[in-house]
XYZ file of C-alpha atoms in Angstrom:
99
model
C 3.414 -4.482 11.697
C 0.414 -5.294 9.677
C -0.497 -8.747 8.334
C 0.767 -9.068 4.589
C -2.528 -9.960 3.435
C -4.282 -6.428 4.819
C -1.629 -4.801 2.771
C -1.702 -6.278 0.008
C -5.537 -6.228 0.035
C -5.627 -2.489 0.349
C -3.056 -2.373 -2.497
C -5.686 -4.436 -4.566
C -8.275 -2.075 -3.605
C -6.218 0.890 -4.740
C -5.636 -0.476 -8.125
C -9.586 -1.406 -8.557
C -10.411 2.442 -7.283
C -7.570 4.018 -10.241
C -9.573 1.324 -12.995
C -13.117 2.587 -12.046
C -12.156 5.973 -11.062
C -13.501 7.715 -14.410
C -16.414 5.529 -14.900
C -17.855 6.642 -11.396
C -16.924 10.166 -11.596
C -19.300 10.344 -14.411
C -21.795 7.861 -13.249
C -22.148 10.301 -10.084
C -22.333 13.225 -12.165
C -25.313 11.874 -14.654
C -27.199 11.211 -10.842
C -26.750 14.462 -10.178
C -27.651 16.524 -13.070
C -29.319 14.214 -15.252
C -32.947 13.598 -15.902
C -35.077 10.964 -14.058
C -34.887 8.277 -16.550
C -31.082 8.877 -16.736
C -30.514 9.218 -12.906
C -32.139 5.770 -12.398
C -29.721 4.022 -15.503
C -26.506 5.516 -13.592
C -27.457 4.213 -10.061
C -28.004 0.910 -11.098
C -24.736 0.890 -13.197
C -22.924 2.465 -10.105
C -24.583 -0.189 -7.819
C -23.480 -2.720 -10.508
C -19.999 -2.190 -9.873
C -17.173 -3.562 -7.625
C -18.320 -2.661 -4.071
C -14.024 -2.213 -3.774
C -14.325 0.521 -6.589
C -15.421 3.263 -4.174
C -12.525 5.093 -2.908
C -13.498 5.359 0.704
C -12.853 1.660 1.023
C -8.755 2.020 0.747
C -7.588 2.255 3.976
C -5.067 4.887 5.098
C -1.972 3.112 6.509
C 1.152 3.631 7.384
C 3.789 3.355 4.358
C 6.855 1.808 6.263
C 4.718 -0.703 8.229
C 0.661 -0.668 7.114
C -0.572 0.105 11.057
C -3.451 1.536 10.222
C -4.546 3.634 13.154
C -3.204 6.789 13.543
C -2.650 7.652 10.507
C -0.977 11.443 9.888
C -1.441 12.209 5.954
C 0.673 14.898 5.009
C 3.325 12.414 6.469
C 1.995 9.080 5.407
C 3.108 7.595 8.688
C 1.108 6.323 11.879
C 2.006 8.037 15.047
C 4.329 5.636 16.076
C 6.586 5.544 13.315
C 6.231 9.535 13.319
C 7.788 10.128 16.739
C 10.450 7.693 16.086
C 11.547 9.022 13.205
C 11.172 12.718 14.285
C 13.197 11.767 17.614
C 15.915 10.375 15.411
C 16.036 13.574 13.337
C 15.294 11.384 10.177
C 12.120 14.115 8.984
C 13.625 17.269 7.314
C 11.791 20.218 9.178
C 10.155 18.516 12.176
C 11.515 19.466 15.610
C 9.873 18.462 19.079
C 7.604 20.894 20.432
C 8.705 22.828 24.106
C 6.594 25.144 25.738
């Protein structure tokens, strides 16, 4: 189990990533299309912003209890929780592997 405050942390940084989501979009956008003059404006306005606003600071973790290592995404579970959970039957479509 993860500390409370890691969770809750990442949960901040979600909700900071959704409020500067379409701000940045277009920010990256201008720096890639726009003229010089314009390209300089939107990187300083981009490096102006929350450093939590960029989405590759959220942390994939696991959704029952935050581990974040081993993180499998179309599950949203960490490895450990996965294999319990597929042992006890309790994922619809999942069956152990034999060979």
């Amino acid at each position: 189990m993860a500390k409370k405050s890691k969770i809750a942390a990442n949960e901040r940084r979600k909700a900071v990533v959704r409020r500067h989501a379409a701000r940045r979009a277009e920010l990256k956008r201008l720096i890639r299309t726009g003229d010089p003059e314009t390209r300089a404006a939107a990187v300083r306005e981009l490096a102006r912003q929350p450093r939590d606003a960029s989405a590759t600071r959220v942390r994939n973790r696991d959704a029952i209890d935050g581990r974040p290592r081993g993180h499998l995404t179309k599950f949203g579970l960490s490895r450990v929780r996965f294999r319990e959970m597929a042992h006890r039957g309790e994922l619809p479509g999942v069956t152990k592997a034999s060979w």
